[in-house]
């Protein structure tokens, strides 16, 4: 979706400012939001792509004004509501009211290390032949879905070159809708910076040879 | 952690500099955690353990070890280039947001920069949690359209013959930049070299300074 999260190429946010000796968390609640988000993920009620989509559907103006962990808090709160694990009344009263889902086994402290170290690979067994080969010129589709996509606005309807084939990966667009993983080929596609941004770029600093690489699934691409 | 208001992201200073806002959000998170615990959806001790893992165990030192090894061990360097996930996992850095890794190597002719314009994808397994600037709108918007401008924000000026390659982390592939080995560092061991590798150099927003005291 063309929401607040799709930021590539926007202007007017000012310079990137680094905080010296920045802590991982500025406030206790930020640490709790990170931990709760990861712990709830292990509960298996939603997948990574649904989690991302819950964050990016924060109203655009709100998203642009929120801090990172506020966006995460918005995301988990929304998912918990959608999955009827909590409701507004419970949150305001602090008392459980809805029936408890019996298919969520909470992550136990003794399992945290194993679960974090195992991660969650998204490559899947290969089911068909790749449509594109390394070196092939491709064009990205020009679609603006309301739903989740990982093809950013700035790279739509652009011509690039397949420079690597990563493998057969879960397709976020379907996975975020709860329509299954529908794994497909994932390619590294390389674009000349001038193709994306014109000859001068934003600051007149684009040089020949500058590139932007994106990892794109087969349904995002058409042969030239 | 402090109780003073902070601009968690620089462009939001006006927004977050509100004590009542922080108090409110702190209370909301406490209420949420307590409710989720009561319902058995989370165990607060597990939340503690997750936080502690990223506070104490998984951080940029992991990535620094990978880089130092790549500088000193040709075989590993080649492995890191050809099968980066296996090479990095072989050092024990297997955790989440590092399941599928790619290493990109800076040189005099190419400088690599990593971003996630759509959210904040970052190689947690080798760099830990991302800094606020990496997740901020200024970085995510500018890195793809004006990477040299971003580098200037970090005080980095590239040579005239160096091209810039930006990696937008749109999928579950996570990128680790292998910076150029600092000048005058031939005498240093792998362990000593690891101490020189900064987090930002592994994202691509810093170059490593020459080692002083030798020429």
Short mmCIF file of N, CA and C in Angstrom, two decimals, chain A residues 95-211:
data_model
loop_
_atom_site.label_atom_id
_atom_site.label_comp_id
_atom_site.label_asym_id
_atom_site.label_seq_id
_atom_site.Cartn_x
_atom_site.Cartn_y
_atom_site.Cartn_z
N UNK A 95 -9.20 -6.01 33.07
CA UNK A 95 -9.68 -7.33 33.47
C UNK A 95 -10.04 -8.16 32.25
N UNK A 96 -9.61 -9.42 32.26
CA UNK A 96 -9.90 -10.30 31.14
C UNK A 96 -11.39 -10.59 31.06
N UNK A 97 -11.93 -10.63 29.84
CA UNK A 97 -13.37 -10.78 29.64
C UNK A 97 -13.63 -11.77 28.51
N UNK A 98 -12.85 -11.61 27.41
CA UNK A 98 -13.04 -12.49 26.26
C UNK A 98 -12.53 -13.89 26.60
N UNK A 99 -13.09 -14.92 25.93
CA UNK A 99 -12.54 -16.26 26.14
C UNK A 99 -11.09 -16.31 25.68
N UNK A 100 -10.29 -17.12 26.37
CA UNK A 100 -8.87 -17.23 26.04
C UNK A 100 -8.69 -18.27 24.93
N UNK A 101 -7.93 -17.90 23.91
CA UNK A 101 -7.66 -18.84 22.82
C UNK A 101 -6.83 -20.00 23.34
N UNK A 102 -7.25 -21.19 23.01
CA UNK A 102 -6.51 -22.32 23.58
C UNK A 102 -5.38 -22.80 22.65
N UNK A 103 -5.23 -22.14 21.50
CA UNK A 103 -4.15 -22.58 20.60
C UNK A 103 -2.93 -21.66 20.65
N UNK A 104 -2.85 -20.86 21.69
CA UNK A 104 -1.66 -20.03 21.85
C UNK A 104 -0.90 -20.49 23.08
N UNK A 105 0.19 -21.20 22.84
CA UNK A 105 1.04 -21.57 23.97
C UNK A 105 2.08 -20.48 24.14
N UNK A 106 2.04 -19.80 25.27
CA UNK A 106 2.94 -18.67 25.43
C UNK A 106 4.39 -19.14 25.44
N UNK A 107 5.24 -18.28 24.91
CA UNK A 107 6.68 -18.58 24.87
C UNK A 107 7.21 -18.64 26.30
N UNK A 108 7.83 -19.77 26.63
CA UNK A 108 8.34 -19.92 27.99
C UNK A 108 9.75 -19.35 28.08
N UNK A 109 10.12 -18.81 29.22
CA UNK A 109 11.45 -18.18 29.33
C UNK A 109 12.57 -19.14 28.96
N UNK A 110 12.41 -20.42 29.31
CA UNK A 110 13.50 -21.37 29.03
C UNK A 110 13.61 -21.68 27.53
N UNK A 111 12.59 -21.30 26.77
CA UNK A 111 12.64 -21.56 25.32
C UNK A 111 13.11 -20.36 24.50
N UNK A 112 13.26 -19.22 25.17
CA UNK A 112 13.57 -17.98 24.44
C UNK A 112 14.85 -18.13 23.61
N UNK A 113 15.89 -18.61 24.24
CA UNK A 113 17.17 -18.69 23.55
C UNK A 113 17.06 -19.57 22.31
N UNK A 114 16.47 -20.73 22.47
CA UNK A 114 16.34 -21.67 21.35
C UNK A 114 15.51 -21.05 20.21
N UNK A 115 14.39 -20.42 20.58
CA UNK A 115 13.51 -19.84 19.56
C UNK A 115 14.21 -18.69 18.82
N UNK A 116 14.89 -17.83 19.57
CA UNK A 116 15.58 -16.71 18.91
C UNK A 116 16.71 -17.20 18.03
N UNK A 117 17.47 -18.19 18.51
CA UNK A 117 18.60 -18.68 17.73
C UNK A 117 18.15 -19.43 16.48
N UNK A 118 16.97 -20.07 16.57
CA UNK A 118 16.48 -20.82 15.41
C UNK A 118 15.97 -19.89 14.32
N UNK A 119 15.45 -18.74 14.69
CA UNK A 119 14.90 -17.82 13.71
C UNK A 119 13.73 -18.44 12.96
N UNK A 120 13.41 -17.85 11.81
CA UNK A 120 12.29 -18.36 11.03
C UNK A 120 12.57 -18.25 9.55
N UNK A 121 13.34 -19.22 9.02
CA UNK A 121 13.68 -19.16 7.60
C UNK A 121 12.42 -19.12 6.72
N UNK A 122 12.49 -18.40 5.61
CA UNK A 122 11.32 -18.27 4.72
C UNK A 122 11.58 -18.86 3.34
N UNK A 123 12.70 -19.59 3.18
CA UNK A 123 12.90 -20.29 1.91
C UNK A 123 12.13 -21.61 1.96
N UNK A 124 11.62 -22.03 0.82
CA UNK A 124 10.77 -23.21 0.74
C UNK A 124 11.25 -24.10 -0.40
N UNK A 125 10.85 -25.40 -0.37
CA UNK A 125 11.28 -26.29 -1.45
C UNK A 125 10.85 -25.76 -2.82
N UNK A 126 11.74 -25.86 -3.78
CA UNK A 126 11.48 -25.33 -5.13
C UNK A 126 10.43 -26.18 -5.82
N UNK A 127 9.42 -25.51 -6.38
CA UNK A 127 8.29 -26.23 -7.00
C UNK A 127 8.22 -26.07 -8.51
N UNK A 128 8.88 -25.04 -9.04
CA UNK A 128 8.81 -24.85 -10.50
C UNK A 128 10.11 -24.19 -10.97
N UNK A 129 10.18 -23.96 -12.27
CA UNK A 129 11.40 -23.35 -12.81
C UNK A 129 11.31 -21.84 -12.77
N UNK A 130 12.44 -21.21 -12.52
CA UNK A 130 12.46 -19.75 -12.48
C UNK A 130 12.19 -19.19 -13.88
N UNK A 131 11.38 -18.15 -13.94
CA UNK A 131 11.05 -17.54 -15.24
C UNK A 131 12.20 -16.69 -15.77
N UNK A 132 13.01 -16.17 -14.85
CA UNK A 132 14.05 -15.24 -15.27
C UNK A 132 15.44 -15.77 -14.90
N UNK A 133 16.41 -15.36 -15.70
CA UNK A 133 17.78 -15.80 -15.47
C UNK A 133 18.65 -14.59 -15.12
N UNK A 134 19.77 -14.88 -14.49
CA UNK A 134 20.71 -13.81 -14.17
C UNK A 134 21.16 -13.14 -15.48
N UNK A 135 21.15 -11.82 -15.47
CA UNK A 135 21.53 -11.07 -16.66
C UNK A 135 20.33 -10.60 -17.48
N UNK A 136 19.17 -11.19 -17.17
CA UNK A 136 17.97 -10.84 -17.94
C UNK A 136 17.43 -9.47 -17.54
N UNK A 137 16.98 -8.73 -18.54
CA UNK A 137 16.34 -7.43 -18.28
C UNK A 137 14.87 -7.66 -17.95
N UNK A 138 14.39 -7.00 -16.92
CA UNK A 138 12.99 -7.16 -16.50
C UNK A 138 12.41 -5.79 -16.19
N UNK A 139 11.09 -5.75 -16.22
CA UNK A 139 10.40 -4.52 -15.82
C UNK A 139 9.51 -4.85 -14.63
N UNK A 140 9.45 -3.94 -13.68
CA UNK A 140 8.57 -4.17 -12.52
C UNK A 140 7.15 -3.78 -12.89
N UNK A 141 6.20 -4.42 -12.23
CA UNK A 141 4.80 -4.13 -12.52
C UNK A 141 4.43 -2.75 -11.96
N UNK A 142 3.35 -2.23 -12.49
CA UNK A 142 2.87 -0.93 -12.02
C UNK A 142 1.53 -1.13 -11.32
N UNK A 143 1.60 -1.67 -10.11
CA UNK A 143 0.39 -1.94 -9.34
C UNK A 143 0.45 -1.16 -8.02
N UNK A 144 -0.66 -0.68 -7.60
CA UNK A 144 -0.73 0.09 -6.35
C UNK A 144 -1.78 -0.52 -5.43
N UNK A 145 -1.50 -1.70 -4.90
CA UNK A 145 -2.52 -2.39 -4.09
C UNK A 145 -2.78 -1.70 -2.76
N UNK A 146 -4.01 -1.80 -2.30
CA UNK A 146 -4.33 -1.32 -0.95
C UNK A 146 -3.72 -2.26 0.08
N UNK A 147 -3.52 -3.51 -0.35
CA UNK A 147 -3.00 -4.53 0.56
C UNK A 147 -1.47 -4.45 0.62
N UNK A 148 -0.89 -5.46 1.28
CA UNK A 148 0.55 -5.48 1.51
C UNK A 148 1.32 -5.81 0.24
N UNK A 149 2.37 -5.08 -0.02
CA UNK A 149 3.31 -5.43 -1.08
C UNK A 149 4.70 -5.00 -0.64
N UNK A 150 5.71 -5.68 -1.16
CA UNK A 150 7.09 -5.30 -0.86
C UNK A 150 7.78 -4.69 -2.07
N UNK A 151 6.97 -4.25 -3.02
CA UNK A 151 7.52 -3.51 -4.16
C UNK A 151 7.25 -2.04 -3.91
N UNK A 152 8.29 -1.29 -3.51
CA UNK A 152 8.06 0.10 -3.13
C UNK A 152 7.64 0.95 -4.34
N UNK A 153 6.96 2.04 -4.04
CA UNK A 153 6.47 2.92 -5.11
C UNK A 153 7.58 3.35 -6.06
N UNK A 154 8.75 3.69 -5.49
CA UNK A 154 9.80 4.28 -6.33
C UNK A 154 10.37 3.29 -7.36
N UNK A 155 10.08 1.99 -7.14
CA UNK A 155 10.65 0.98 -8.05
C UNK A 155 9.59 0.33 -8.93
N UNK A 156 8.42 0.92 -9.02
CA UNK A 156 7.37 0.34 -9.87
C UNK A 156 7.50 0.85 -11.30
N UNK A 157 7.19 -0.05 -12.23
CA UNK A 157 7.23 0.31 -13.65
C UNK A 157 8.64 0.79 -14.05
N UNK A 158 9.65 0.08 -13.56
CA UNK A 158 11.03 0.46 -13.85
C UNK A 158 11.77 -0.75 -14.44
N UNK A 159 12.76 -0.47 -15.23
CA UNK A 159 13.52 -1.52 -15.88
C UNK A 159 14.85 -1.76 -15.15
N UNK A 160 15.10 -3.03 -14.87
CA UNK A 160 16.34 -3.39 -14.19
C UNK A 160 16.86 -4.72 -14.71
N UNK A 161 17.89 -5.22 -14.04
CA UNK A 161 18.51 -6.47 -14.46
C UNK A 161 18.53 -7.45 -13.31
N UNK A 162 18.17 -8.69 -13.59
CA UNK A 162 18.27 -9.74 -12.57
C UNK A 162 19.77 -10.01 -12.35
N UNK A 163 20.22 -9.86 -11.12
CA UNK A 163 21.65 -10.05 -10.87
C UNK A 163 21.93 -11.23 -9.94
N UNK A 164 20.89 -11.80 -9.34
CA UNK A 164 21.08 -12.96 -8.48
C UNK A 164 19.73 -13.62 -8.27
N UNK A 165 19.74 -14.93 -8.10
CA UNK A 165 18.48 -15.63 -7.76
C UNK A 165 18.65 -16.17 -6.34
N UNK A 166 17.87 -15.63 -5.43
CA UNK A 166 18.02 -16.01 -4.02
C UNK A 166 17.42 -17.38 -3.73
N UNK A 167 16.36 -17.73 -4.44
CA UNK A 167 15.70 -19.01 -4.16
C UNK A 167 14.20 -18.85 -4.18
N UNK A 168 13.54 -19.78 -3.53
CA UNK A 168 12.08 -19.90 -3.55
C UNK A 168 11.58 -19.46 -2.17
N UNK A 169 10.98 -18.29 -2.10
CA UNK A 169 10.66 -17.70 -0.80
C UNK A 169 9.16 -17.43 -0.64
N UNK A 170 8.73 -17.43 0.61
CA UNK A 170 7.35 -17.08 0.96
C UNK A 170 6.98 -15.73 0.31
N UNK A 171 5.82 -15.66 -0.30
CA UNK A 171 5.37 -14.45 -1.00
C UNK A 171 4.58 -13.58 -0.03
N UNK A 172 5.12 -12.44 0.37
CA UNK A 172 4.48 -11.64 1.42
C UNK A 172 3.08 -11.15 1.06
N UNK A 173 2.86 -10.88 -0.22
CA UNK A 173 1.57 -10.30 -0.61
C UNK A 173 0.41 -11.24 -0.26
N UNK A 174 0.60 -12.55 -0.49
CA UNK A 174 -0.46 -13.50 -0.14
C UNK A 174 -0.42 -13.84 1.35
N UNK A 175 0.78 -13.97 1.87
CA UNK A 175 0.92 -14.35 3.28
C UNK A 175 0.31 -13.31 4.21
N UNK A 176 0.44 -12.04 3.84
CA UNK A 176 -0.10 -10.96 4.67
C UNK A 176 -1.63 -10.97 4.68
N UNK A 177 -2.22 -11.53 3.61
CA UNK A 177 -3.67 -11.59 3.54
C UNK A 177 -4.22 -12.85 4.22
N UNK A 178 -3.32 -13.70 4.70
CA UNK A 178 -3.76 -14.97 5.26
C UNK A 178 -4.15 -15.96 4.18
N UNK A 179 -3.64 -15.73 2.97
CA UNK A 179 -3.97 -16.62 1.85
C UNK A 179 -2.88 -17.65 1.60
N UNK A 180 -2.07 -17.88 2.57
CA UNK A 180 -1.03 -18.89 2.45
C UNK A 180 0.29 -18.31 1.97
N UNK A 181 1.33 -19.13 2.09
CA UNK A 181 2.68 -18.65 1.79
C UNK A 181 2.93 -18.49 0.29
N UNK A 182 2.27 -19.29 -0.52
CA UNK A 182 2.43 -19.23 -1.98
C UNK A 182 3.86 -18.90 -2.41
N UNK A 183 4.83 -19.71 -1.94
CA UNK A 183 6.23 -19.38 -2.22
C UNK A 183 6.53 -19.29 -3.72
N UNK A 184 7.45 -18.43 -4.06
CA UNK A 184 7.81 -18.20 -5.45
C UNK A 184 9.26 -17.73 -5.51
N UNK A 185 9.75 -17.53 -6.73
CA UNK A 185 11.15 -17.15 -6.90
C UNK A 185 11.40 -15.73 -6.41
N UNK A 186 12.53 -15.60 -5.73
CA UNK A 186 12.96 -14.28 -5.26
C UNK A 186 14.27 -13.93 -5.96
N UNK A 187 14.28 -12.76 -6.58
CA UNK A 187 15.45 -12.31 -7.35
C UNK A 187 16.03 -11.04 -6.75
N UNK A 188 17.32 -10.90 -6.94
CA UNK A 188 17.92 -9.58 -6.72
C UNK A 188 17.85 -8.86 -8.06
N UNK A 189 17.22 -7.70 -8.06
CA UNK A 189 17.10 -6.92 -9.30
C UNK A 189 17.84 -5.61 -9.09
N UNK A 190 18.72 -5.29 -10.04
CA UNK A 190 19.57 -4.11 -9.91
C UNK A 190 19.13 -3.03 -10.89
N UNK A 191 18.95 -1.84 -10.36
CA UNK A 191 18.51 -0.71 -11.17
C UNK A 191 19.61 0.35 -11.20
N UNK A 192 19.82 0.95 -12.37
CA UNK A 192 20.71 2.11 -12.42
C UNK A 192 20.02 3.22 -11.64
N UNK A 193 20.80 3.93 -10.83
CA UNK A 193 20.21 5.03 -10.05
C UNK A 193 19.54 6.03 -10.98
N UNK A 194 20.11 6.21 -12.17
CA UNK A 194 19.52 7.19 -13.10
C UNK A 194 18.16 6.72 -13.63
N UNK A 195 17.94 5.41 -13.71
CA UNK A 195 16.64 4.90 -14.13
C UNK A 195 15.57 5.27 -13.11
N UNK A 196 15.94 5.21 -11.85
CA UNK A 196 14.97 5.50 -10.79
C UNK A 196 14.79 6.99 -10.55
N UNK A 197 15.88 7.74 -10.65
CA UNK A 197 15.86 9.12 -10.15
C UNK A 197 16.20 10.17 -11.20
N UNK A 198 16.42 9.75 -12.43
CA UNK A 198 16.80 10.72 -13.45
C UNK A 198 18.30 10.95 -13.45
N UNK A 199 18.73 11.77 -14.37
CA UNK A 199 20.17 11.97 -14.54
C UNK A 199 20.79 12.69 -13.35
N UNK A 200 20.03 13.56 -12.71
CA UNK A 200 20.67 14.37 -11.68
C UNK A 200 20.42 13.86 -10.27
N UNK A 201 19.42 13.02 -10.09
CA UNK A 201 19.10 12.58 -8.73
C UNK A 201 18.61 13.75 -7.93
N UNK A 202 18.51 13.59 -6.64
CA UNK A 202 17.93 14.67 -5.84
C UNK A 202 18.92 15.79 -5.58
N UNK A 203 20.17 15.44 -5.39
CA UNK A 203 21.13 16.48 -5.04
C UNK A 203 22.15 16.71 -6.15
N UNK A 204 21.86 16.22 -7.33
CA UNK A 204 22.82 16.36 -8.42
C UNK A 204 24.05 15.51 -8.20
N UNK A 205 23.91 14.49 -7.35
CA UNK A 205 25.10 13.73 -6.97
C UNK A 205 25.13 12.33 -7.56
N UNK A 206 24.15 11.98 -8.40
CA UNK A 206 24.14 10.64 -8.99
C UNK A 206 25.28 10.52 -10.00
N UNK A 207 26.01 9.44 -9.90
CA UNK A 207 27.10 9.21 -10.84
C UNK A 207 26.83 7.95 -11.65
N UNK A 208 27.42 7.92 -12.83
CA UNK A 208 27.31 6.71 -13.64
C UNK A 208 27.85 5.55 -12.82
N UNK A 209 27.16 4.43 -12.83
CA UNK A 209 27.63 3.28 -12.04
C UNK A 209 26.90 3.15 -10.72
N UNK A 210 26.25 4.19 -10.26
CA UNK A 210 25.48 4.10 -9.01
C UNK A 210 24.27 3.19 -9.25
N UNK A 211 24.01 2.34 -8.26
CA UNK A 211 22.91 1.39 -8.42
C UNK A 211 22.07 1.30 -7.15
#
